[in-house]
Amino acid sequence: MSGDGSWRRVSREGRRFLRGRPRPLRRLALWSLLESAHTFLGGYAVARALDDGFLAGRTGTGIGWLAVAAAGALLGALALRGVFGGLADLVEPLRDALVRRSVRRAIGRAVADPGRAGDSGAVSRLTQQTEMARDSFAGLVLIARSFVFTALGALLGLAALDPVLLPLVVPALLLGTVAFLATLRPMARVQRAALDCDEALAARTGELAAGLRDVVACGGGASAGAPVELLVAEQERLTGRLARWTALRTLALGVAGRLPVVVLLAATPWLLGRGVSTGAVAGALTYLLQSLLPALDALMTAVGAAGTRLLVVLDRFCDPEPADTGAGASTGTDAGTARTAPVPAQPTQAALTPTPTPTPTPPPTSGPTSGPTPAVELNRVRFAYGPRAHPVIDDLDLVVGPGEHLAVVGPSGIGKSTLTALIAGLLPPGRGTVRVAGAPARGAPGYGPEGPDVRRTLLPQQAYVFTGTVRENLTHLCPGPVTGGEVQRAAAALGADALVARLGGLDAPVDPARLSPGERQHLALTAAYLSPAPLLLLDEATCHLDPRAEERAERALAERPGTLVVVAHRISSAARADRVLVLDGTRAVCGTHAELPARSPLYRDLVGVWNAQR
């Protein structure tokens, strides 16, 4: 979201919040009027002490006026005590509202998708971000209120001393203030972009660290490190822009904070010549140096720092809950955002359960066809995680025939999981078409969004196993009853029969927390084998199995009627496939295991590393 959009949305929510709390606002205003009185007495008493007291030879009168100024300081301390009491009545409801909103969002996400991982951002919103918002909001209210009522007292005091002082002081103040305000939105946009870039860099480096073994094994260090280099370069560019805007803001602070004093001092001879008293000039300087300029400096500093931070934090609370597409967060920044792909998200369930309704007949493909309908067909597909992000999949054409076994290989983070999510219909292509069994992969007629798509079963790296019996975990993808013999034969084909026996048989209870990742994958693969879906998508779904168990499972799934698409964890998986799709970040190459080394340098390197390790 753009900085302007964030500003409008947060401003709208902020006005609604403040309109609902008139009593705390009135209380703050009444106490702040005492602060205006304190400011007024500070400069006015100094002027009277000079003109009516010390310069007139009446020392007692001068001391008396200084005592009045001291009483005004005590009045200001009393006002500040009342202000803090009223501030709590305004700030604590904000924190409570943010906590309620965060809890509602986390509960809503859990209810909408019980199988997905917990909302990890909810903890940050409930603790760090709510406290950051409360502290920033309290500081802004305190300083903004102080500036408004201090300025009111100071300007009234200048007018009381001599109205001619106002035209000398106010224009310089306005000039610096307008220059400062002009930097707010551009600086907020750059700061938000810098935060987004920093989050993207943290996500990318975390993903790279998690897959470091695969990167080294595949020889993909250069391609895996390139996105990180782009993010670092983008972070450097944004830091430079932020420094330039900070310099402009400092200049605006200097204009607003120093120019009025310079103008007043330069005009002093002219003021004295037209009858303005020395005390009035000294009082005006007192207003500027002790009240008005410090309050303005504090306001500009707070708005430039805490204000931007508050805007970014509140924007995260005001964000409407995003649709669960299974995609990772975008790295949206301002123009010139880092041109790299975010971490591909893993789908949250091991498979989407078919409904027990009859399988609808897919609509025919558009235009004439020759031969059977492809199991999967991608036509000039492009996908990026954000409007300005570098595409993860770009101009990809792919046809997978019925009954074919396709392996997808490439370095970590190159887009393999994104491709399976596109085929599964979890992500919409930014351009082009994705068809499964002749119908759109996403939102096809007859496969409504209210239920799972019976055309395919998707298994991600994190296998989905639930609390229930072994039989229930193995047959939950089947629309009808399955005999015990069929389940036992499937488990034997996948090499999971020993695991079933160790768990206590088909009717034994399953505690997912007590299973290893490999055991969970064995159960999920057996369930996929029993699934009637004609298309199986395995997104590194065998990564926790040893090579022998992986080979047995993949051969069994390939012999099963239907089409198999495997994101290969090992090159041995590609060697067993009918064809291999190589994703290398620049172009996709598809062919057999035997012919690809001559066509793809990346695949040649992967096969070379694999052969060297055998």
Coordinates of C-alpha atoms in Angstrom, one line a residue:
M1 CA 0.0 0.0 0.0
S2 CA 1.2 3.5 -0.8
G3 CA 2.1 6.0 1.9
D4 CA -0.8 8.2 0.8
G5 CA -3.3 5.3 1.1
S6 CA -1.9 4.4 4.6
W7 CA -2.2 8.1 5.6
R8 CA -5.8 8.3 4.5
R9 CA -6.8 5.0 6.1
V10 CA -5.1 5.7 9.4
S11 CA -6.4 9.3 9.5
R12 CA -9.9 8.0 9.0
E13 CA -9.6 5.5 11.8
G14 CA -8.0 8.1 14.0
R15 CA -10.8 10.7 13.5
R16 CA -13.4 8.0 14.3
F17 CA -11.5 7.1 17.5
L18 CA -11.2 10.7 18.7
R19 CA -14.8 11.6 17.9
G20 CA -15.9 8.8 20.2
R21 CA -14.0 10.3 23.2
P22 CA -15.1 13.9 23.7
R23 CA -14.8 13.9 27.5
P24 CA -11.1 13.1 27.7
L25 CA -10.5 15.6 24.9
R26 CA -12.4 18.4 26.8
R27 CA -10.4 17.5 30.0
L28 CA -7.1 17.8 28.1
A29 CA -8.2 21.1 26.6
L30 CA -9.2 22.6 30.0
W31 CA -5.9 21.6 31.7
S32 CA -4.0 22.8 28.7
L33 CA -5.6 26.3 29.0
L34 CA -3.6 26.6 32.2
E35 CA -0.5 25.9 30.2
S36 CA -1.4 28.8 27.9
A37 CA -1.7 31.0 30.9
H38 CA 1.7 30.0 32.1
T39 CA 3.2 30.8 28.7
F40 CA 1.4 34.1 28.5
L41 CA 2.7 35.1 32.0
G42 CA 6.2 34.0 31.2
G43 CA 6.9 36.6 28.5
Y44 CA 4.5 39.3 29.7
A45 CA 5.9 39.4 33.2
V46 CA 9.4 39.8 31.9
A47 CA 8.3 42.7 29.7
R48 CA 6.6 44.4 32.7
A49 CA 9.5 43.7 35.0
L50 CA 11.8 45.6 32.7
D51 CA 9.5 48.5 31.6
D52 CA 7.6 49.1 34.8
G53 CA 10.3 47.9 37.2
F54 CA 14.0 47.8 36.7
L55 CA 14.3 50.3 33.7
A56 CA 11.9 52.7 35.6
G57 CA 14.0 52.5 38.8
R58 CA 11.4 50.5 40.7
T59 CA 13.2 47.4 41.7
G60 CA 10.4 46.1 43.9
T61 CA 8.0 46.2 41.0
G62 CA 10.4 44.4 38.8
I63 CA 10.9 41.6 41.4
G64 CA 7.1 41.4 41.9
W65 CA 6.6 40.8 38.1
L66 CA 9.3 38.2 38.2
A67 CA 7.4 36.5 41.1
V68 CA 4.3 36.5 38.9
A69 CA 6.4 34.7 36.2
A70 CA 7.5 32.2 38.8
A71 CA 3.9 31.7 39.9
G72 CA 3.1 31.0 36.2
A73 CA 5.7 28.3 36.2
L74 CA 4.0 26.6 39.2
L75 CA 0.7 27.0 37.3
G76 CA 2.3 25.2 34.3
A77 CA 3.4 22.3 36.6
L78 CA -0.1 21.9 38.0
A79 CA -1.5 21.9 34.4
L80 CA 1.0 19.2 33.4
R81 CA -0.1 17.0 36.2
G82 CA -3.7 17.3 35.1
V83 CA -2.8 16.7 31.5
F84 CA -1.2 13.3 32.3
G85 CA -4.4 12.2 34.1
G86 CA -6.5 13.1 31.1
L87 CA -4.0 11.6 28.7
A88 CA -4.4 8.1 30.3
D89 CA -8.2 8.3 29.6
L90 CA -7.3 8.8 25.9
V91 CA -4.3 6.5 25.4
E92 CA -5.4 3.4 27.3
P93 CA -8.6 2.9 25.3
L94 CA -6.5 3.1 22.1
R95 CA -4.3 0.3 23.4
D96 CA -7.4 -1.8 24.4
A97 CA -9.0 -1.3 21.0
L98 CA -5.8 -2.4 19.3
V99 CA -5.6 -5.5 21.5
R100 CA -9.2 -6.4 20.7
R101 CA -8.7 -5.9 17.0
S102 CA -5.6 -8.1 17.1
V103 CA -7.4 -10.9 19.0
R104 CA -10.4 -10.7 16.7
R105 CA -8.1 -11.0 13.7
A106 CA -6.2 -14.0 15.1
I107 CA -9.4 -15.8 16.1
G108 CA -10.9 -15.0 12.7
R109 CA -8.0 -16.5 10.9
A110 CA -8.0 -19.6 13.1
V111 CA -11.7 -20.1 12.5
A112 CA -11.5 -19.5 8.8
D113 CA -8.6 -22.0 8.4
P114 CA -8.1 -24.2 11.4
G115 CA -5.4 -26.2 9.6
R116 CA -3.1 -23.3 8.9
A117 CA -0.2 -22.4 11.1
G118 CA -0.8 -19.9 13.9
D119 CA -0.8 -16.2 13.2
S120 CA 2.8 -15.5 14.2
G121 CA 2.2 -11.8 13.8
A122 CA -0.5 -11.7 16.5
V123 CA 2.0 -12.0 19.3
S124 CA 4.0 -9.0 18.0
R125 CA 0.8 -7.0 17.6
L126 CA -0.4 -7.9 21.1
T127 CA 2.8 -7.0 22.8
Q128 CA 5.4 -4.9 20.9
Q129 CA 3.3 -3.2 18.4
T130 CA 0.4 -2.2 20.8
E131 CA 2.9 -0.8 23.2
M132 CA 4.7 1.1 20.4
A133 CA 1.4 2.5 19.3
R134 CA 0.4 3.5 22.8
D135 CA 3.7 5.2 23.6
S136 CA 3.9 7.0 20.2
F137 CA 0.3 8.1 20.4
A138 CA 0.8 9.4 24.0
G139 CA 3.9 11.3 23.0
L140 CA 2.3 12.9 20.0
V141 CA -0.8 13.9 21.9
L142 CA 1.2 15.4 24.7
I143 CA 3.6 17.3 22.4
A144 CA 1.0 18.4 19.9
R145 CA -1.3 19.7 22.7
S146 CA 1.6 21.4 24.3
F147 CA 2.5 23.2 21.1
V148 CA -1.0 24.3 20.3
F149 CA -1.7 25.8 23.7
T150 CA 1.9 27.1 24.1
A151 CA 1.6 28.8 20.7
L152 CA -1.8 30.3 21.8
G153 CA -0.4 31.7 24.9
A154 CA 2.7 33.1 23.2
L155 CA 0.9 34.7 20.3
L156 CA -1.6 36.3 22.7
G157 CA 1.3 37.6 24.7
L158 CA 3.0 39.1 21.6
A159 CA -0.2 40.8 20.7
A160 CA -0.6 42.1 24.2
L161 CA 3.0 43.5 24.2
D162 CA 2.6 45.2 20.8
P163 CA 0.7 43.9 17.8
V164 CA 3.5 44.9 15.4
L165 CA 5.6 42.0 16.8
L166 CA 3.3 39.4 15.2
P167 CA 4.1 40.3 11.5
L168 CA 7.8 39.9 12.3
V169 CA 7.6 36.5 14.0
V170 CA 4.6 34.6 12.5
P171 CA 5.7 34.5 8.8
A172 CA 9.1 33.1 9.6
L173 CA 7.4 30.5 11.8
L174 CA 4.9 29.6 9.1
L175 CA 7.6 29.3 6.5
G176 CA 9.6 26.8 8.5
T177 CA 6.5 24.9 9.5
V178 CA 5.2 24.6 5.9
A179 CA 8.6 23.4 4.7
F180 CA 8.6 20.8 7.5
L181 CA 5.1 19.6 6.7
A182 CA 6.0 19.3 3.0
T183 CA 8.6 16.6 4.0
L184 CA 6.2 14.5 6.1
R185 CA 4.5 12.3 3.5
P186 CA 7.5 11.7 1.2
M187 CA 9.6 10.9 4.3
A188 CA 6.8 8.5 5.6
R189 CA 6.8 6.8 2.2
V190 CA 10.5 6.3 2.3
Q191 CA 10.5 5.1 5.9
R192 CA 7.7 2.6 5.1
A193 CA 9.6 1.4 2.1
A194 CA 12.7 1.0 4.2
L195 CA 10.8 -1.1 6.7
D196 CA 9.3 -3.3 4.0
C197 CA 12.7 -3.8 2.5
D198 CA 14.1 -4.7 5.9
E199 CA 11.4 -7.2 6.5
A200 CA 11.9 -8.7 3.0
L201 CA 15.6 -8.9 3.6
A202 CA 15.1 -10.7 7.0
A203 CA 12.6 -13.1 5.3
R204 CA 14.9 -13.8 2.4
T205 CA 18.0 -14.4 4.6
G206 CA 16.0 -16.6 6.9
E207 CA 14.7 -18.7 4.0
L208 CA 18.2 -18.9 2.5
A209 CA 19.7 -20.0 5.9
A210 CA 17.0 -22.7 6.2
G211 CA 17.8 -24.0 2.8
L212 CA 21.6 -23.6 2.9
R213 CA 22.2 -27.3 2.6
D214 CA 20.2 -27.5 -0.6
V215 CA 21.9 -24.4 -2.0
V216 CA 25.3 -25.8 -1.4
A217 CA 24.3 -29.3 -2.7
C218 CA 22.8 -27.8 -5.9
G219 CA 25.7 -25.4 -6.5
G220 CA 23.2 -22.5 -6.5
G221 CA 25.0 -20.1 -4.3
A222 CA 25.2 -17.3 -6.9
S223 CA 21.6 -17.5 -7.9
A224 CA 20.4 -17.8 -4.3
G225 CA 22.5 -14.9 -3.2
A226 CA 21.5 -12.6 -6.0
P227 CA 18.1 -11.7 -4.5
V228 CA 19.8 -10.8 -1.2
E229 CA 22.2 -8.6 -3.0
L230 CA 19.3 -6.8 -4.7
L231 CA 17.6 -6.2 -1.4
V232 CA 20.8 -4.9 0.2
A233 CA 21.3 -2.5 -2.8
E234 CA 17.7 -1.4 -2.4
Q235 CA 18.2 -0.9 1.3
E236 CA 21.2 1.2 0.6
R237 CA 19.3 3.3 -1.9
L238 CA 16.4 3.9 0.5
T239 CA 18.9 4.8 3.3
G240 CA 20.4 7.5 1.1
R241 CA 16.9 8.8 0.2
L242 CA 16.0 8.9 3.9
A243 CA 19.2 10.8 4.7
R244 CA 18.4 13.4 2.1
W245 CA 14.9 13.9 3.4
T246 CA 16.3 14.1 6.9
A247 CA 18.6 16.9 5.8
L248 CA 15.7 18.8 4.3
R249 CA 13.7 18.3 7.5
T250 CA 16.7 19.6 9.5
L251 CA 16.8 22.7 7.3
A252 CA 13.1 23.2 7.9
L253 CA 13.7 22.9 11.6
G254 CA 16.4 25.5 11.4
V255 CA 14.2 27.9 9.5
A256 CA 11.3 27.6 11.9
G257 CA 13.5 27.5 15.0
R258 CA 16.1 30.2 14.2
L259 CA 14.7 32.6 11.6
P260 CA 12.1 34.3 13.9
V261 CA 14.9 35.1 16.4
V262 CA 17.1 36.5 13.7
V263 CA 14.3 38.6 12.2
L264 CA 13.3 40.0 15.6
L265 CA 16.9 40.9 16.5
A266 CA 17.5 42.5 13.1
A267 CA 14.3 44.5 13.5
T268 CA 15.0 45.7 17.1
P269 CA 16.4 49.1 16.1
W270 CA 13.4 49.7 13.9
L271 CA 11.0 48.6 16.7
L272 CA 12.7 50.8 19.3
G273 CA 12.6 53.7 16.9
R274 CA 8.8 53.4 16.5
G275 CA 8.1 53.3 20.2
V276 CA 8.2 49.6 21.0
S277 CA 9.6 49.3 24.5
T278 CA 12.7 47.4 25.5
G279 CA 10.7 45.2 27.8
A280 CA 8.4 44.3 24.9
V281 CA 11.3 43.2 22.7
A282 CA 12.8 41.2 25.7
G283 CA 9.4 39.7 26.3
A284 CA 9.1 38.7 22.6
L285 CA 12.5 37.0 22.8
T286 CA 11.4 35.2 26.0
Y287 CA 8.3 33.9 24.2
L288 CA 10.4 32.7 21.3
L289 CA 13.4 31.2 23.1
Q290 CA 11.7 29.8 26.2
S291 CA 8.2 28.7 24.9
L292 CA 7.4 28.9 21.2
L293 CA 10.5 27.6 19.5
P294 CA 11.2 24.7 22.0
A295 CA 7.6 23.6 21.6
L296 CA 7.8 23.8 17.8
D297 CA 11.1 21.9 17.8
A298 CA 9.7 19.2 20.0
L299 CA 6.6 18.9 17.8
M300 CA 8.6 18.6 14.6
T301 CA 10.9 16.0 16.1
A302 CA 8.1 14.0 17.5
V303 CA 6.0 14.1 14.3
G304 CA 9.0 13.2 12.1
A305 CA 10.0 10.2 14.3
A306 CA 7.2 9.0 16.5
G307 CA 4.5 10.1 14.0
T308 CA 6.0 8.1 11.2
R309 CA 6.4 5.1 13.4
L310 CA 2.8 5.4 14.7
L311 CA 1.5 5.6 11.1
V312 CA 3.3 2.4 10.1
V313 CA 2.2 0.5 13.2
L314 CA -1.4 1.6 13.0
D315 CA -1.5 0.8 9.3
R316 CA -0.8 -2.8 10.1
F317 CA -3.7 -2.8 12.6
C318 CA -6.0 -1.1 10.0
D319 CA -5.1 -3.5 7.3
P320 CA -8.1 -5.5 6.2
E321 CA -7.5 -9.2 6.7
P322 CA -5.8 -10.4 3.5
A323 CA -7.4 -13.2 1.5
D324 CA -5.7 -16.5 2.3
T325 CA -4.0 -17.2 -1.0
G326 CA -1.1 -19.1 0.5
A327 CA 1.4 -16.5 -0.8
G328 CA 4.0 -14.9 1.3
A329 CA 3.9 -11.2 2.2
S330 CA 4.9 -8.9 -0.6
T331 CA 7.8 -6.6 -0.4
G332 CA 5.9 -3.7 -1.7
T333 CA 7.8 -0.5 -1.5
D334 CA 7.8 2.8 -3.3
A335 CA 8.9 3.2 -6.9
G336 CA 12.2 1.4 -7.3
T337 CA 11.4 -1.4 -4.9
A338 CA 13.8 -4.3 -4.7
R339 CA 13.3 -6.4 -7.8
T340 CA 13.3 -9.8 -6.2
A341 CA 10.8 -12.5 -5.4
P342 CA 9.6 -13.0 -1.8
V343 CA 9.9 -16.4 -0.1
P344 CA 7.5 -18.7 -1.7
A345 CA 4.8 -19.7 0.7
Q346 CA 4.1 -23.3 1.5
P347 CA 0.4 -24.4 1.3
T348 CA -0.8 -25.0 4.8
Q349 CA -2.5 -28.4 4.3
A350 CA -1.1 -31.6 3.0
A351 CA -4.1 -32.1 0.8
L352 CA -7.5 -30.6 0.0
T353 CA -10.2 -33.2 0.8
P354 CA -12.6 -34.0 -2.0
T355 CA -16.3 -33.8 -1.2
P356 CA -18.3 -37.0 -1.5
T357 CA -20.3 -35.4 -4.3
P358 CA -20.0 -36.9 -7.8
T359 CA -17.0 -35.6 -9.8
P360 CA -18.3 -33.0 -12.3
T361 CA -17.2 -33.2 -15.9
P362 CA -14.6 -30.5 -16.6
P363 CA -15.7 -28.0 -19.3
P364 CA -13.9 -28.6 -22.6
T365 CA -10.8 -26.5 -23.5
S366 CA -11.4 -23.5 -25.7
G367 CA -10.8 -24.1 -29.4
P368 CA -10.2 -27.4 -31.2
T369 CA -8.0 -30.0 -29.7
S370 CA -6.1 -33.0 -31.0
G371 CA -5.7 -35.9 -28.7
P372 CA -6.5 -36.2 -25.0
T373 CA -7.0 -33.1 -22.9
P374 CA -3.7 -32.2 -21.1
A375 CA -3.6 -32.9 -17.3
V376 CA -1.9 -29.5 -16.8
E377 CA -1.5 -26.7 -19.3
L378 CA 0.2 -23.3 -18.7
N379 CA 0.1 -20.7 -21.4
R380 CA 2.4 -17.6 -21.0
V381 CA 2.0 -17.6 -17.3
R382 CA 3.5 -14.8 -15.3
F383 CA 3.3 -14.4 -11.5
A384 CA 4.9 -11.9 -9.0
Y385 CA 4.3 -11.3 -5.3
G386 CA 3.4 -7.7 -5.7
P387 CA 2.8 -5.1 -8.5
R388 CA 6.5 -4.0 -8.5
A389 CA 8.2 -7.2 -7.5
H390 CA 10.3 -9.2 -9.9
P391 CA 8.3 -12.1 -11.4
V392 CA 8.9 -15.5 -9.9
I393 CA 7.3 -17.2 -12.9
D394 CA 7.7 -15.3 -16.2
D395 CA 6.2 -16.2 -19.6
L396 CA 6.1 -20.0 -18.8
D397 CA 4.5 -22.4 -21.3
L398 CA 4.0 -26.0 -20.1
V399 CA 1.9 -29.0 -21.1
V400 CA 1.8 -32.1 -18.9
G401 CA 0.0 -35.0 -20.5
P402 CA -2.4 -37.4 -18.7
G403 CA -0.5 -40.1 -16.8
E404 CA 2.8 -38.2 -17.2
H405 CA 5.4 -38.0 -14.4
L406 CA 7.0 -34.5 -14.3
A407 CA 9.8 -33.5 -11.9
V408 CA 10.5 -29.8 -11.2
V409 CA 14.0 -28.8 -10.1
G410 CA 15.9 -25.6 -9.3
P411 CA 17.6 -23.8 -6.5
S412 CA 15.7 -23.0 -3.3
G413 CA 13.5 -19.9 -3.6
I414 CA 13.4 -20.0 -7.4
G415 CA 9.6 -20.5 -7.7
K416 CA 9.0 -24.3 -7.5
S417 CA 6.5 -24.0 -4.7
T418 CA 4.9 -21.0 -6.5
L419 CA 4.4 -23.2 -9.6
T420 CA 2.7 -25.9 -7.6
A421 CA 0.4 -23.4 -6.0
L422 CA -0.5 -21.9 -9.4
I423 CA -1.3 -25.4 -10.7
A424 CA -3.3 -26.2 -7.5
G425 CA -5.3 -23.0 -8.0
L426 CA -4.1 -21.5 -4.7
L427 CA -2.6 -18.5 -6.5
P428 CA -4.0 -16.6 -9.5
P429 CA -1.6 -16.0 -12.4
G430 CA -0.8 -12.3 -12.9
R431 CA -0.9 -13.0 -16.7
G432 CA -1.6 -16.0 -18.8
T433 CA -3.8 -19.1 -18.1
V434 CA -3.4 -22.2 -15.9
R435 CA -5.7 -25.1 -16.8
V436 CA -6.1 -28.5 -15.1
A437 CA -8.0 -31.2 -17.0
G438 CA -9.1 -28.6 -19.5
A439 CA -10.6 -26.2 -17.0
P440 CA -9.2 -23.1 -15.2
A441 CA -7.1 -24.2 -12.2
R442 CA -8.7 -21.5 -10.1
G443 CA -12.4 -20.9 -9.9
A444 CA -13.4 -23.4 -12.6
P445 CA -17.2 -23.8 -13.3
G446 CA -18.4 -26.8 -11.3
Y447 CA -15.6 -26.6 -8.8
G448 CA -17.0 -23.8 -6.6
P449 CA -14.9 -22.0 -4.1
E450 CA -17.1 -23.4 -1.3
G451 CA -15.4 -26.8 -1.6
P452 CA -12.1 -28.5 -2.5
D453 CA -11.1 -29.2 -6.0
V454 CA -11.5 -32.9 -6.7
R455 CA -9.2 -32.8 -9.7
R456 CA -6.0 -32.6 -7.7
T457 CA -4.3 -33.4 -4.4
L458 CA -1.5 -31.2 -3.1
L459 CA 1.1 -32.4 -0.6
P460 CA 3.4 -29.7 0.8
Q461 CA 6.7 -30.2 2.6
Q462 CA 5.0 -30.1 6.0
A463 CA 2.7 -33.1 6.0
Y464 CA -0.8 -32.7 7.4
V465 CA -1.6 -35.3 10.0
F466 CA -4.5 -34.9 12.4
T467 CA -5.6 -36.4 15.7
G468 CA -7.7 -39.5 14.9
T469 CA -7.1 -43.1 13.9
V470 CA -4.5 -44.3 11.5
R471 CA -7.4 -45.4 9.1
E472 CA -8.9 -41.9 9.2
N473 CA -5.6 -40.3 8.4
L474 CA -5.1 -42.6 5.4
T475 CA -8.6 -42.4 4.0
H476 CA -9.7 -38.8 4.6
L477 CA -9.1 -37.9 0.9
C478 CA -11.4 -40.7 -0.3
P479 CA -15.1 -39.7 -0.9
G480 CA -16.4 -43.1 -0.1
P481 CA -15.6 -46.1 2.2
V482 CA -12.3 -47.9 1.7
T483 CA -11.8 -51.5 2.7
G484 CA -9.1 -52.5 5.2
G485 CA -7.5 -54.6 2.5
E486 CA -7.2 -51.6 0.1
V487 CA -5.6 -49.5 2.9
Q488 CA -3.2 -52.2 3.8
R489 CA -2.2 -52.7 0.2
A490 CA -1.6 -48.9 -0.2
A491 CA 0.5 -48.8 2.9
A492 CA 2.6 -51.7 1.7
A493 CA 3.1 -50.1 -1.8
L494 CA 4.3 -46.9 -0.1
G495 CA 6.5 -48.7 2.4
A496 CA 4.3 -47.4 5.3
D497 CA 3.1 -50.9 6.5
A498 CA 5.8 -51.1 9.1
L499 CA 4.8 -47.7 10.4
V500 CA 1.1 -48.7 10.6
A501 CA 2.0 -51.8 12.5
R502 CA 4.2 -49.9 14.9
L503 CA 1.4 -47.4 15.6
G504 CA -0.9 -50.3 16.5
G505 CA -2.9 -51.0 13.3
L506 CA -5.5 -49.1 11.3
D507 CA -7.7 -48.4 14.3
A508 CA -5.0 -47.2 16.6
P509 CA -5.1 -43.5 17.6
V510 CA -2.6 -41.0 16.1
D511 CA -1.0 -38.2 18.0
P512 CA 0.7 -36.0 15.4
A513 CA 3.0 -34.5 18.0
R514 CA 4.6 -37.9 18.7
L515 CA 5.4 -38.6 15.0
S516 CA 8.6 -37.6 13.3
P517 CA 8.5 -35.5 10.1
G518 CA 9.3 -38.6 8.0
E519 CA 6.5 -40.6 9.7
R520 CA 4.0 -37.8 9.0
Q521 CA 5.1 -37.7 5.4
H522 CA 4.7 -41.5 5.0
L523 CA 1.1 -41.3 6.2
A524 CA 0.3 -38.3 4.0
L525 CA 1.8 -40.0 0.9
T526 CA -0.3 -43.1 1.6
A527 CA -3.4 -40.9 1.8
A528 CA -2.5 -39.3 -1.5
Y529 CA -2.0 -42.7 -3.1
L530 CA -5.6 -43.7 -2.0
S531 CA -7.0 -40.3 -3.2
P532 CA -9.1 -40.6 -6.4
A533 CA -7.7 -37.2 -7.6
P534 CA -6.2 -37.7 -11.1
L535 CA -3.5 -35.2 -10.5
L536 CA -1.0 -35.4 -7.6
L537 CA 1.3 -32.4 -6.7
L538 CA 4.2 -33.2 -4.4
D539 CA 6.0 -30.1 -3.2
E540 CA 9.1 -31.7 -1.6
A541 CA 6.7 -34.0 0.1
T542 CA 9.4 -36.7 0.5
C543 CA 12.2 -34.5 1.8
H544 CA 12.1 -36.1 5.2
L545 CA 12.4 -39.7 3.8
D546 CA 15.7 -41.4 3.2
P547 CA 16.6 -41.9 -0.5
R548 CA 15.4 -45.6 -0.6
A549 CA 12.1 -44.8 1.0
E550 CA 11.7 -41.8 -1.3
E551 CA 12.3 -43.9 -4.4
R552 CA 9.8 -46.5 -3.3
A553 CA 7.1 -43.9 -2.6
E554 CA 7.7 -42.0 -5.8
R555 CA 7.6 -45.2 -7.9
A556 CA 4.4 -46.3 -6.3
L557 CA 2.8 -42.9 -6.9
A558 CA 4.0 -42.8 -10.5
E559 CA 2.4 -46.3 -11.1
R560 CA -0.9 -45.1 -9.7
P561 CA -3.4 -44.1 -12.4
G562 CA -3.1 -40.3 -13.0
T563 CA -0.5 -37.6 -13.4
L564 CA 2.3 -36.9 -11.0
V565 CA 4.1 -33.6 -10.6
V566 CA 7.0 -33.7 -8.1
V567 CA 9.1 -30.8 -6.8
A568 CA 12.3 -32.8 -6.6
H569 CA 14.3 -32.7 -3.4
R570 CA 17.0 -34.9 -4.9
I571 CA 18.2 -35.2 -8.5
S572 CA 17.4 -38.9 -8.2
S573 CA 13.7 -37.9 -8.3
A574 CA 14.3 -36.2 -11.6
A575 CA 16.1 -39.2 -13.0
R576 CA 13.0 -41.3 -12.4
A577 CA 10.6 -38.9 -14.0
D578 CA 9.3 -38.9 -17.6
R579 CA 10.3 -35.3 -18.1
V580 CA 12.1 -32.6 -16.0
L581 CA 11.3 -28.9 -15.8
V582 CA 14.3 -26.8 -14.8
L583 CA 13.7 -23.4 -13.2
D584 CA 16.8 -21.2 -13.1
G585 CA 15.4 -17.7 -12.7
T586 CA 16.0 -16.6 -16.3
R587 CA 14.2 -19.2 -18.4
A588 CA 12.5 -22.6 -17.9
V589 CA 13.8 -25.6 -19.8
C590 CA 11.8 -28.9 -20.0
G591 CA 13.1 -32.2 -21.3
T592 CA 14.1 -35.7 -20.3
H593 CA 16.8 -36.4 -17.8
A594 CA 19.1 -37.7 -20.5
E595 CA 18.8 -34.7 -22.8
L596 CA 18.7 -31.8 -20.3
P597 CA 22.4 -31.7 -19.4
A598 CA 23.1 -30.6 -23.0
R599 CA 20.4 -27.9 -22.9
S600 CA 20.6 -26.5 -19.3
P601 CA 23.9 -25.5 -17.6
L602 CA 22.2 -25.5 -14.3
Y603 CA 20.8 -29.0 -14.7
R604 CA 24.3 -30.2 -15.9
D605 CA 25.8 -28.8 -12.7
L606 CA 23.1 -30.4 -10.5
V607 CA 23.6 -33.8 -12.2
G608 CA 27.4 -33.4 -11.9
V609 CA 27.2 -32.8 -8.2
W610 CA 24.8 -35.8 -7.8
N611 CA 27.1 -38.1 -9.7
A612 CA 30.1 -37.0 -7.7
Q613 CA 28.2 -37.9 -4.5
R614 CA 27.0 -41.3 -5.6

